[in-house]
Amino acid sequence: MALDQSTIVELAQWLQSPAGRYVRRWEQAQVDAMVANVFGYHAIQIGLPEWDLLSANRMPFKARTHQESSPGNRAAGVSLVLEPENLPFDSDSVDLLVMPHVLECSSSPHQILREAERVLVPEGRLVMTGFNPWSLWGLRESIPGLDPLLPSPVHQQVSVARLKDWCKLLQLEIDRGRFGCYAPLCQTQKWLERWAFMEHAGDRWWPVCGAAYAVSAVKRVAGMRLVAPAWKRKRKRRERRQAAVASRQAHESGDAAGRQGAAIAATSTERAMEIIQHESGSRV
């Protein structure tokens, strides 16, 4: 199994700490915005099932997964137990995949990304979150002698630059992304609130140095043609039929008016000839 279960457990526990809740609030807001208008039928969240990142999406089938079976899975909202590097789904069958901090918990993140690309439908969407190793938090974790405060080591964290390179090798195009969480890595809520002003300053002045990131990628397939949803196609066909009927009716009305005008003109001509003949006969 490629995922490090100890890292996953530490991550789940860390997300309950003040710093973890800080990251969680930011990532929830970003993911909600990224998945809200993604349409389709099947949405899957891989990892951290106790954290619902599909709540803002409206697909009819949504599932949260875990890597191992446990008695607490049902309470955590787990629908499926699977291995992210070997997804049990058909190719081109999933419309939306959400993977929170999955790549940094794996010894083979590229294989997980390859599997995600395989199961996504053309134009399907993949949303990922992770820690940024090139942030103040990552710098602090790299200093020798300091106890680590993050659940995943810096050498396991996947930078956005590396993620872009991997996506280019596959059929994934990153079209949206944000960095966030610019406050120093504090262990108390009080100190995090004191540094809250850095959120807006960092977003403006050093945007790529946020401690966390959220990115959204689309599966692009060469030669594919986007087709509108069925209800839109039906509406367009109905509008075209209505326009054609209206045009035909207008044409028929014009023809009828023309025939009526011609009949009136002919009647007027015949009447004028009768009057002329009558007057000519009277003079004779």
PDB file of C-alpha atoms in Angstrom:
ATOM      1  CA  MET A   1       0.000   0.000   0.000  1.00  0.00           C
ATOM      2  CA  ALA A   2       1.509   3.279  -1.127  1.00  0.00           C
ATOM      3  CA  LEU A   3      -0.164   5.485   1.470  1.00  0.00           C
ATOM      4  CA  ASP A   4       1.567   5.977   4.805  1.00  0.00           C
ATOM      5  CA  GLN A   5      -1.113   5.185   7.370  1.00  0.00           C
ATOM      6  CA  SER A   6       0.796   6.817  10.227  1.00  0.00           C
ATOM      7  CA  THR A   7       0.987  10.087   8.257  1.00  0.00           C
ATOM      8  CA  ILE A   8      -2.732   9.887   7.488  1.00  0.00           C
ATOM      9  CA  VAL A   9      -3.575   9.392  11.169  1.00  0.00           C
ATOM     10  CA  GLU A  10      -1.284  12.252  12.204  1.00  0.00           C
ATOM     11  CA  LEU A  11      -2.832  14.500   9.557  1.00  0.00           C
ATOM     12  CA  ALA A  12      -6.377  13.741  10.736  1.00  0.00           C
ATOM     13  CA  GLN A  13      -5.377  14.504  14.326  1.00  0.00           C
ATOM     14  CA  TRP A  14      -3.422  17.629  13.368  1.00  0.00           C
ATOM     15  CA  LEU A  15      -6.454  19.053  11.552  1.00  0.00           C
ATOM     16  CA  GLN A  16      -8.192  19.242  14.945  1.00  0.00           C
ATOM     17  CA  SER A  17      -5.496  21.565  16.337  1.00  0.00           C
ATOM     18  CA  PRO A  18      -5.767  25.390  16.104  1.00  0.00           C
ATOM     19  CA  ALA A  19      -3.372  25.486  13.133  1.00  0.00           C
ATOM     20  CA  GLY A  20      -5.176  22.548  11.552  1.00  0.00           C
ATOM     21  CA  ARG A  21      -8.575  24.206  11.894  1.00  0.00           C
ATOM     22  CA  TYR A  22      -7.066  27.345  10.337  1.00  0.00           C
ATOM     23  CA  VAL A  23      -5.937  25.358   7.283  1.00  0.00           C
ATOM     24  CA  ARG A  24      -9.167  23.409   7.193  1.00  0.00           C
ATOM     25  CA  ARG A  25     -11.360  26.526   7.100  1.00  0.00           C
ATOM     26  CA  TRP A  26      -9.332  28.009   4.271  1.00  0.00           C
ATOM     27  CA  GLU A  27      -9.263  24.816   2.220  1.00  0.00           C
ATOM     28  CA  GLN A  28     -12.986  24.211   2.748  1.00  0.00           C
ATOM     29  CA  ALA A  29     -13.786  27.645   1.313  1.00  0.00           C
ATOM     30  CA  GLN A  30     -11.531  27.099  -1.711  1.00  0.00           C
ATOM     31  CA  VAL A  31     -12.793  23.609  -2.497  1.00  0.00           C
ATOM     32  CA  ASP A  32     -16.428  24.665  -2.084  1.00  0.00           C
ATOM     33  CA  ALA A  33     -15.905  27.365  -4.712  1.00  0.00           C
ATOM     34  CA  MET A  34     -14.148  24.928  -7.066  1.00  0.00           C
ATOM     35  CA  VAL A  35     -16.726  22.118  -6.924  1.00  0.00           C
ATOM     36  CA  ALA A  36     -19.964  24.102  -6.621  1.00  0.00           C
ATOM     37  CA  ASN A  37     -20.625  24.344 -10.368  1.00  0.00           C
ATOM     38  CA  VAL A  38     -19.146  21.021 -11.488  1.00  0.00           C
ATOM     39  CA  PHE A  39     -21.926  18.990 -13.083  1.00  0.00           C
ATOM     40  CA  GLY A  40     -22.206  15.281 -13.747  1.00  0.00           C
ATOM     41  CA  TYR A  41     -23.287  12.122 -11.945  1.00  0.00           C
ATOM     42  CA  HIS A  42     -20.396  10.749  -9.874  1.00  0.00           C
ATOM     43  CA  ALA A  43     -18.269  12.677  -7.359  1.00  0.00           C
ATOM     44  CA  ILE A  44     -15.635  10.914  -5.236  1.00  0.00           C
ATOM     45  CA  GLN A  45     -13.570  12.216  -2.319  1.00  0.00           C
ATOM     46  CA  ILE A  46     -10.404  10.230  -1.659  1.00  0.00           C
ATOM     47  CA  GLY A  47      -9.016  10.523   1.863  1.00  0.00           C
ATOM     48  CA  LEU A  48     -10.003  12.316   5.083  1.00  0.00           C
ATOM     49  CA  PRO A  49     -13.616  11.066   4.940  1.00  0.00           C
ATOM     50  CA  GLU A  50     -14.500  12.751   8.242  1.00  0.00           C
ATOM     51  CA  TRP A  51     -14.094  16.054   6.378  1.00  0.00           C
ATOM     52  CA  ASP A  52     -16.868  16.503   3.813  1.00  0.00           C
ATOM     53  CA  LEU A  53     -15.425  18.389   0.838  1.00  0.00           C
ATOM     54  CA  LEU A  54     -18.300  17.489  -1.499  1.00  0.00           C
ATOM     55  CA  SER A  55     -21.026  19.296   0.441  1.00  0.00           C
ATOM     56  CA  ALA A  56     -21.163  22.223  -2.015  1.00  0.00           C
ATOM     57  CA  ASN A  57     -21.575  19.960  -5.047  1.00  0.00           C
ATOM     58  CA  ARG A  58     -24.984  18.812  -6.333  1.00  0.00           C
ATOM     59  CA  MET A  59     -24.209  15.553  -8.116  1.00  0.00           C
ATOM     60  CA  PRO A  60     -26.673  12.708  -7.428  1.00  0.00           C
ATOM     61  CA  PHE A  61     -23.989  10.205  -6.379  1.00  0.00           C
ATOM     62  CA  LYS A  62     -21.294  11.331  -3.936  1.00  0.00           C
ATOM     63  CA  ALA A  63     -18.955   9.079  -1.975  1.00  0.00           C
ATOM     64  CA  ARG A  64     -16.157   9.566   0.537  1.00  0.00           C
ATOM     65  CA  THR A  65     -13.496   6.879   0.699  1.00  0.00           C
ATOM     66  CA  HIS A  66     -10.884   5.569   3.103  1.00  0.00           C
ATOM     67  CA  GLN A  67      -7.802   3.414   2.657  1.00  0.00           C
ATOM     68  CA  GLU A  68      -8.614   0.767   5.245  1.00  0.00           C
ATOM     69  CA  SER A  69     -11.688  -0.744   6.826  1.00  0.00           C
ATOM     70  CA  SER A  70     -12.414   0.193  10.433  1.00  0.00           C
ATOM     71  CA  PRO A  71     -15.434   0.255  12.784  1.00  0.00           C
ATOM     72  CA  GLY A  72     -15.479   4.065  12.705  1.00  0.00           C
ATOM     73  CA  ASN A  73     -15.759   4.324   8.938  1.00  0.00           C
ATOM     74  CA  ARG A  74     -19.534   4.600   8.873  1.00  0.00           C
ATOM     75  CA  ALA A  75     -19.515   7.327  11.515  1.00  0.00           C
ATOM     76  CA  ALA A  76     -16.915   9.201   9.449  1.00  0.00           C
ATOM     77  CA  GLY A  77     -19.137   9.058   6.367  1.00  0.00           C
ATOM     78  CA  VAL A  78     -17.091   6.430   4.502  1.00  0.00           C
ATOM     79  CA  SER A  79     -18.904   4.880   1.544  1.00  0.00           C
ATOM     80  CA  LEU A  80     -15.997   2.971  -0.037  1.00  0.00           C
ATOM     81  CA  VAL A  81     -12.712   1.414   1.071  1.00  0.00           C
ATOM     82  CA  LEU A  82     -10.046   1.522  -1.640  1.00  0.00           C
ATOM     83  CA  GLU A  83      -6.406   2.100  -2.527  1.00  0.00           C
ATOM     84  CA  PRO A  84      -5.868   5.418  -4.356  1.00  0.00           C
ATOM     85  CA  GLU A  85      -3.081   3.965  -6.494  1.00  0.00           C
ATOM     86  CA  ASN A  86      -5.476   1.254  -7.786  1.00  0.00           C
ATOM     87  CA  LEU A  87      -8.910   2.822  -8.018  1.00  0.00           C
ATOM     88  CA  PRO A  88     -11.750   0.284  -8.475  1.00  0.00           C
ATOM     89  CA  PHE A  89     -13.546   2.380 -11.095  1.00  0.00           C
ATOM     90  CA  ASP A  90     -13.868   2.019 -14.845  1.00  0.00           C
ATOM     91  CA  SER A  91     -11.902   4.355 -17.053  1.00  0.00           C
ATOM     92  CA  ASP A  92     -13.762   7.561 -17.969  1.00  0.00           C
ATOM     93  CA  SER A  93     -16.432   7.008 -15.311  1.00  0.00           C
ATOM     94  CA  VAL A  94     -15.996   9.711 -12.625  1.00  0.00           C
ATOM     95  CA  ASP A  95     -16.987  13.351 -13.121  1.00  0.00           C
ATOM     96  CA  LEU A  96     -15.320  14.865 -10.041  1.00  0.00           C
ATOM     97  CA  LEU A  97     -12.437  13.738  -7.828  1.00  0.00           C
ATOM     98  CA  VAL A  98     -11.378  15.566  -4.665  1.00  0.00           C
ATOM     99  CA  MET A  99      -8.082  14.583  -3.019  1.00  0.00           C
ATOM    100  CA  PRO A 100      -7.207  16.507   0.173  1.00  0.00           C
ATOM    101  CA  HIS A 101      -3.514  16.077   1.103  1.00  0.00           C
ATOM    102  CA  VAL A 102      -3.415  12.646  -0.552  1.00  0.00           C
ATOM    103  CA  LEU A 103      -0.263  13.038  -2.642  1.00  0.00           C
ATOM    104  CA  GLU A 104       1.938  14.062   0.300  1.00  0.00           C
ATOM    105  CA  CYS A 105       0.842  10.988   2.255  1.00  0.00           C
ATOM    106  CA  SER A 106       1.928   8.598  -0.488  1.00  0.00           C
ATOM    107  CA  SER A 107       5.229   7.057  -1.535  1.00  0.00           C
ATOM    108  CA  SER A 108       4.009   6.995  -5.161  1.00  0.00           C
ATOM    109  CA  PRO A 109       2.069  10.248  -5.709  1.00  0.00           C
ATOM    110  CA  HIS A 110       2.557  10.138  -9.481  1.00  0.00           C
ATOM    111  CA  GLN A 111       0.807   6.752  -9.670  1.00  0.00           C
ATOM    112  CA  ILE A 112      -2.151   8.164  -7.731  1.00  0.00           C
ATOM    113  CA  LEU A 113      -2.330  11.088 -10.135  1.00  0.00           C
ATOM    114  CA  ARG A 114      -2.178   8.702 -13.094  1.00  0.00           C
ATOM    115  CA  GLU A 115      -5.084   6.687 -11.679  1.00  0.00           C
ATOM    116  CA  ALA A 116      -7.090   9.860 -11.116  1.00  0.00           C
ATOM    117  CA  GLU A 117      -6.586  10.839 -14.758  1.00  0.00           C
ATOM    118  CA  ARG A 118      -7.632   7.368 -15.907  1.00  0.00           C
ATOM    119  CA  VAL A 119     -10.984   7.273 -14.119  1.00  0.00           C
ATOM    120  CA  LEU A 120     -11.997  10.856 -14.904  1.00  0.00           C
ATOM    121  CA  VAL A 121     -14.351  11.422 -17.820  1.00  0.00           C
ATOM    122  CA  PRO A 122     -13.184  13.810 -20.569  1.00  0.00           C
ATOM    123  CA  GLU A 123     -13.589  17.333 -19.173  1.00  0.00           C
ATOM    124  CA  GLY A 124     -13.879  15.801 -15.684  1.00  0.00           C
ATOM    125  CA  ARG A 125     -12.401  17.764 -12.798  1.00  0.00           C
ATOM    126  CA  LEU A 126      -9.741  16.929 -10.203  1.00  0.00           C
ATOM    127  CA  VAL A 127      -9.391  19.105  -7.082  1.00  0.00           C
ATOM    128  CA  MET A 128      -6.332  18.714  -4.850  1.00  0.00           C
ATOM    129  CA  THR A 129      -5.060  20.378  -1.687  1.00  0.00           C
ATOM    130  CA  GLY A 130      -1.680  20.168  -0.011  1.00  0.00           C
ATOM    131  CA  PHE A 131       1.043  21.864   1.999  1.00  0.00           C
ATOM    132  CA  ASN A 132       3.388  24.216   0.170  1.00  0.00           C
ATOM    133  CA  PRO A 133       7.036  23.288   0.912  1.00  0.00           C
ATOM    134  CA  TRP A 134       8.153  26.782  -0.228  1.00  0.00           C
ATOM    135  CA  SER A 135       6.300  28.604   2.544  1.00  0.00           C
ATOM    136  CA  LEU A 136       7.217  29.959   5.963  1.00  0.00           C
ATOM    137  CA  TRP A 137       5.824  26.766   7.428  1.00  0.00           C
ATOM    138  CA  GLY A 138       7.933  24.630   5.114  1.00  0.00           C
ATOM    139  CA  LEU A 139      11.007  26.731   5.877  1.00  0.00           C
ATOM    140  CA  ARG A 140      10.445  26.327   9.593  1.00  0.00           C
ATOM    141  CA  GLU A 141      10.099  22.536   9.206  1.00  0.00           C
ATOM    142  CA  SER A 142      13.414  22.438   7.282  1.00  0.00           C
ATOM    143  CA  ILE A 143      15.475  24.010  10.080  1.00  0.00           C
ATOM    144  CA  PRO A 144      17.597  21.325  11.790  1.00  0.00           C
ATOM    145  CA  GLY A 145      17.026  20.865  15.505  1.00  0.00           C
ATOM    146  CA  LEU A 146      13.430  22.114  15.560  1.00  0.00           C
ATOM    147  CA  ASP A 147      10.670  19.666  16.353  1.00  0.00           C
ATOM    148  CA  PRO A 148       8.358  19.215  13.354  1.00  0.00           C
ATOM    149  CA  LEU A 149       4.892  20.706  13.762  1.00  0.00           C
ATOM    150  CA  LEU A 150       3.376  19.528  10.478  1.00  0.00           C
ATOM    151  CA  PRO A 151       2.087  15.971  10.027  1.00  0.00           C
ATOM    152  CA  SER A 152       3.880  15.385   6.712  1.00  0.00           C
ATOM    153  CA  PRO A 153       7.650  15.909   6.281  1.00  0.00           C
ATOM    154  CA  VAL A 154       8.752  18.622   3.868  1.00  0.00           C
ATOM    155  CA  HIS A 155      10.448  16.115   1.550  1.00  0.00           C
ATOM    156  CA  GLN A 156       7.070  14.407   1.011  1.00  0.00           C
ATOM    157  CA  GLN A 157       5.187  17.605   0.257  1.00  0.00           C
ATOM    158  CA  VAL A 158       4.427  18.178  -3.425  1.00  0.00           C
ATOM    159  CA  SER A 159       4.962  21.722  -4.654  1.00  0.00           C
ATOM    160  CA  VAL A 160       2.601  23.319  -7.151  1.00  0.00           C
ATOM    161  CA  ALA A 161       5.439  23.568  -9.691  1.00  0.00           C
ATOM    162  CA  ARG A 162       6.042  19.823  -9.509  1.00  0.00           C
ATOM    163  CA  LEU A 163       2.315  19.165  -9.644  1.00  0.00           C
ATOM    164  CA  LYS A 164       2.061  21.225 -12.841  1.00  0.00           C
ATOM    165  CA  ASP A 165       4.879  19.205 -14.413  1.00  0.00           C
ATOM    166  CA  TRP A 166       3.163  15.938 -13.553  1.00  0.00           C
ATOM    167  CA  CYS A 167      -0.161  17.139 -14.907  1.00  0.00           C
ATOM    168  CA  LYS A 168       1.466  18.161 -18.203  1.00  0.00           C
ATOM    169  CA  LEU A 169       2.672  14.579 -18.673  1.00  0.00           C
ATOM    170  CA  LEU A 170      -0.902  13.397 -18.296  1.00  0.00           C
ATOM    171  CA  GLN A 171      -4.048  14.834 -19.865  1.00  0.00           C
ATOM    172  CA  LEU A 172      -4.667  17.216 -16.974  1.00  0.00           C
ATOM    173  CA  GLU A 173      -4.713  20.985 -17.315  1.00  0.00           C
ATOM    174  CA  ILE A 174      -4.593  23.079 -14.136  1.00  0.00           C
ATOM    175  CA  ASP A 175      -6.976  25.976 -14.718  1.00  0.00           C
ATOM    176  CA  ARG A 176      -7.531  27.268 -11.186  1.00  0.00           C
ATOM    177  CA  GLY A 177      -5.404  27.533  -8.068  1.00  0.00           C
ATOM    178  CA  ARG A 178      -4.917  29.517  -4.875  1.00  0.00           C
ATOM    179  CA  PHE A 179      -2.363  29.779  -2.108  1.00  0.00           C
ATOM    180  CA  GLY A 180      -3.434  30.671   1.414  1.00  0.00           C
ATOM    181  CA  CYS A 181      -2.690  30.523   5.150  1.00  0.00           C
ATOM    182  CA  TYR A 182       0.060  33.162   5.402  1.00  0.00           C
ATOM    183  CA  ALA A 183       0.138  33.485   9.196  1.00  0.00           C
ATOM    184  CA  PRO A 184       3.144  31.949  11.002  1.00  0.00           C
ATOM    185  CA  LEU A 185       2.781  28.393  12.247  1.00  0.00           C
ATOM    186  CA  CYS A 186       1.358  29.025  15.728  1.00  0.00           C
ATOM    187  CA  GLN A 187       0.032  26.370  18.065  1.00  0.00           C
ATOM    188  CA  THR A 188      -2.578  28.532  19.803  1.00  0.00           C
ATOM    189  CA  GLN A 189      -5.692  30.219  18.478  1.00  0.00           C
ATOM    190  CA  LYS A 190      -4.751  33.444  20.242  1.00  0.00           C
ATOM    191  CA  TRP A 191      -1.529  33.856  18.288  1.00  0.00           C
ATOM    192  CA  LEU A 192      -3.143  32.855  15.008  1.00  0.00           C
ATOM    193  CA  GLU A 193      -5.700  35.622  15.504  1.00  0.00           C
ATOM    194  CA  ARG A 194      -2.921  38.136  16.207  1.00  0.00           C
ATOM    195  CA  TRP A 195      -1.334  37.282  12.858  1.00  0.00           C
ATOM    196  CA  ALA A 196      -4.623  37.289  10.947  1.00  0.00           C
ATOM    197  CA  PHE A 197      -3.705  40.545   9.172  1.00  0.00           C
ATOM    198  CA  MET A 198      -1.065  38.615   7.210  1.00  0.00           C
ATOM    199  CA  GLU A 199      -3.759  36.750   5.299  1.00  0.00           C
ATOM    200  CA  HIS A 200      -4.670  39.764   3.161  1.00  0.00           C
ATOM    201  CA  ALA A 201      -1.096  41.085   3.027  1.00  0.00           C
ATOM    202  CA  GLY A 202       0.304  37.741   1.918  1.00  0.00           C
ATOM    203  CA  ASP A 203      -2.375  37.276  -0.707  1.00  0.00           C
ATOM    204  CA  ARG A 204      -1.253  40.570  -2.229  1.00  0.00           C
ATOM    205  CA  TRP A 205       2.493  40.773  -1.672  1.00  0.00           C
ATOM    206  CA  TRP A 206       3.814  37.195  -1.492  1.00  0.00           C
ATOM    207  CA  PRO A 207       1.002  35.025  -2.911  1.00  0.00           C
ATOM    208  CA  VAL A 208       3.103  31.923  -3.673  1.00  0.00           C
ATOM    209  CA  CYS A 209       4.337  31.652  -0.071  1.00  0.00           C
ATOM    210  CA  GLY A 210       1.082  30.476   1.475  1.00  0.00           C
ATOM    211  CA  ALA A 211       1.325  27.418   3.702  1.00  0.00           C
ATOM    212  CA  ALA A 212      -1.423  25.571   1.821  1.00  0.00           C
ATOM    213  CA  TYR A 213      -2.713  25.426  -1.719  1.00  0.00           C
ATOM    214  CA  ALA A 214      -5.797  24.254  -3.582  1.00  0.00           C
ATOM    215  CA  VAL A 215      -5.686  23.536  -7.312  1.00  0.00           C
ATOM    216  CA  SER A 216      -8.259  22.391  -9.834  1.00  0.00           C
ATOM    217  CA  ALA A 217      -7.406  20.497 -13.023  1.00  0.00           C
ATOM    218  CA  VAL A 218      -9.501  19.420 -16.010  1.00  0.00           C
ATOM    219  CA  LYS A 219      -8.949  16.274 -18.046  1.00  0.00           C
ATOM    220  CA  ARG A 220      -8.414  17.339 -21.657  1.00  0.00           C
ATOM    221  CA  VAL A 221      -8.744  14.786 -24.453  1.00  0.00           C
ATOM    222  CA  ALA A 222      -7.566  15.699 -27.950  1.00  0.00           C
ATOM    223  CA  GLY A 223     -10.315  15.596 -30.553  1.00  0.00           C
ATOM    224  CA  MET A 224     -13.134  15.699 -28.031  1.00  0.00           C
ATOM    225  CA  ARG A 225     -16.035  18.023 -28.755  1.00  0.00           C
ATOM    226  CA  LEU A 226     -17.958  19.629 -25.922  1.00  0.00           C
ATOM    227  CA  VAL A 227     -21.669  18.839 -26.064  1.00  0.00           C
ATOM    228  CA  ALA A 228     -24.215  20.851 -24.144  1.00  0.00           C
ATOM    229  CA  PRO A 229     -26.420  19.063 -21.594  1.00  0.00           C
ATOM    230  CA  ALA A 230     -29.459  17.275 -23.043  1.00  0.00           C
ATOM    231  CA  TRP A 231     -31.920  19.811 -21.658  1.00  0.00           C
ATOM    232  CA  LYS A 232     -30.047  22.638 -23.386  1.00  0.00           C
ATOM    233  CA  ARG A 233     -29.979  20.762 -26.698  1.00  0.00           C
ATOM    234  CA  LYS A 234     -33.721  20.088 -26.470  1.00  0.00           C
ATOM    235  CA  ARG A 235     -34.426  23.728 -25.704  1.00  0.00           C
ATOM    236  CA  LYS A 236     -32.366  24.881 -28.687  1.00  0.00           C
ATOM    237  CA  ARG A 237     -34.126  22.435 -30.996  1.00  0.00           C
ATOM    238  CA  ARG A 238     -37.502  23.629 -29.702  1.00  0.00           C
ATOM    239  CA  GLU A 239     -36.512  27.260 -30.240  1.00  0.00           C
ATOM    240  CA  ARG A 240     -35.367  26.494 -33.792  1.00  0.00           C
ATOM    241  CA  ARG A 241     -38.642  24.706 -34.566  1.00  0.00           C
ATOM    242  CA  GLN A 242     -40.656  27.608 -33.165  1.00  0.00           C
ATOM    243  CA  ALA A 243     -38.637  30.071 -35.250  1.00  0.00           C
ATOM    244  CA  ALA A 244     -39.160  27.969 -38.379  1.00  0.00           C
ATOM    245  CA  VAL A 245     -42.926  27.745 -37.758  1.00  0.00           C
ATOM    246  CA  ALA A 246     -43.147  31.498 -37.169  1.00  0.00           C
ATOM    247  CA  SER A 247     -41.189  32.185 -40.365  1.00  0.00           C
ATOM    248  CA  ARG A 248     -43.402  29.830 -42.380  1.00  0.00           C
ATOM    249  CA  GLN A 249     -46.555  31.397 -40.962  1.00  0.00           C
ATOM    250  CA  ALA A 250     -45.259  34.877 -41.779  1.00  0.00           C
ATOM    251  CA  HIS A 251     -44.436  33.751 -45.314  1.00  0.00           C
ATOM    252  CA  GLU A 252     -47.865  32.183 -45.755  1.00  0.00           C
ATOM    253  CA  SER A 253     -49.541  35.314 -44.381  1.00  0.00           C
ATOM    254  CA  GLY A 254     -47.542  37.406 -46.851  1.00  0.00           C
ATOM    255  CA  ASP A 255     -48.566  35.153 -49.732  1.00  0.00           C
ATOM    256  CA  ALA A 256     -52.227  35.315 -48.700  1.00  0.00           C
ATOM    257  CA  ALA A 257     -52.068  39.090 -48.429  1.00  0.00           C
ATOM    258  CA  GLY A 258     -50.449  39.253 -51.862  1.00  0.00           C
ATOM    259  CA  ARG A 259     -53.116  37.040 -53.416  1.00  0.00           C
ATOM    260  CA  GLN A 260     -55.868  39.095 -51.798  1.00  0.00           C
ATOM    261  CA  GLY A 261     -54.295  42.322 -53.087  1.00  0.00           C
ATOM    262  CA  ALA A 262     -54.013  40.873 -56.578  1.00  0.00           C
ATOM    263  CA  ALA A 263     -57.661  39.791 -56.495  1.00  0.00           C
ATOM    264  CA  ILE A 264     -58.751  43.245 -55.393  1.00  0.00           C
ATOM    265  CA  ALA A 265     -56.642  44.833 -58.126  1.00  0.00           C
ATOM    266  CA  ALA A 266     -58.118  42.500 -60.749  1.00  0.00           C
ATOM    267  CA  THR A 267     -61.655  43.236 -59.568  1.00  0.00           C
ATOM    268  CA  SER A 268     -60.981  46.960 -59.693  1.00  0.00           C
ATOM    269  CA  THR A 269     -59.611  46.664 -63.239  1.00  0.00           C
ATOM    270  CA  GLU A 270     -62.624  44.698 -64.434  1.00  0.00           C
ATOM    271  CA  ARG A 271     -64.994  47.221 -62.860  1.00  0.00           C
ATOM    272  CA  ALA A 272     -63.153  50.108 -64.496  1.00  0.00           C
ATOM    273  CA  MET A 273     -63.403  48.428 -67.924  1.00  0.00           C
ATOM    274  CA  GLU A 274     -67.145  47.905 -67.470  1.00  0.00           C
ATOM    275  CA  ILE A 275     -67.624  51.600 -66.644  1.00  0.00           C
ATOM    276  CA  ILE A 276     -65.582  52.657 -69.688  1.00  0.00           C
ATOM    277  CA  GLN A 277     -67.536  50.351 -71.980  1.00  0.00           C
ATOM    278  CA  HIS A 278     -70.838  51.581 -70.567  1.00  0.00           C
ATOM    279  CA  GLU A 279     -69.870  55.223 -71.085  1.00  0.00           C
ATOM    280  CA  SER A 280     -68.679  54.489 -74.617  1.00  0.00           C
ATOM    281  CA  GLY A 281     -71.985  52.798 -75.444  1.00  0.00           C
ATOM    282  CA  SER A 282     -73.953  55.734 -74.063  1.00  0.00           C
ATOM    283  CA  ARG A 283     -72.095  58.247 -76.253  1.00  0.00           C
ATOM    284  CA  VAL A 284     -72.645  56.121 -79.296  1.00  0.00           C
TER     285      VAL A 284
END
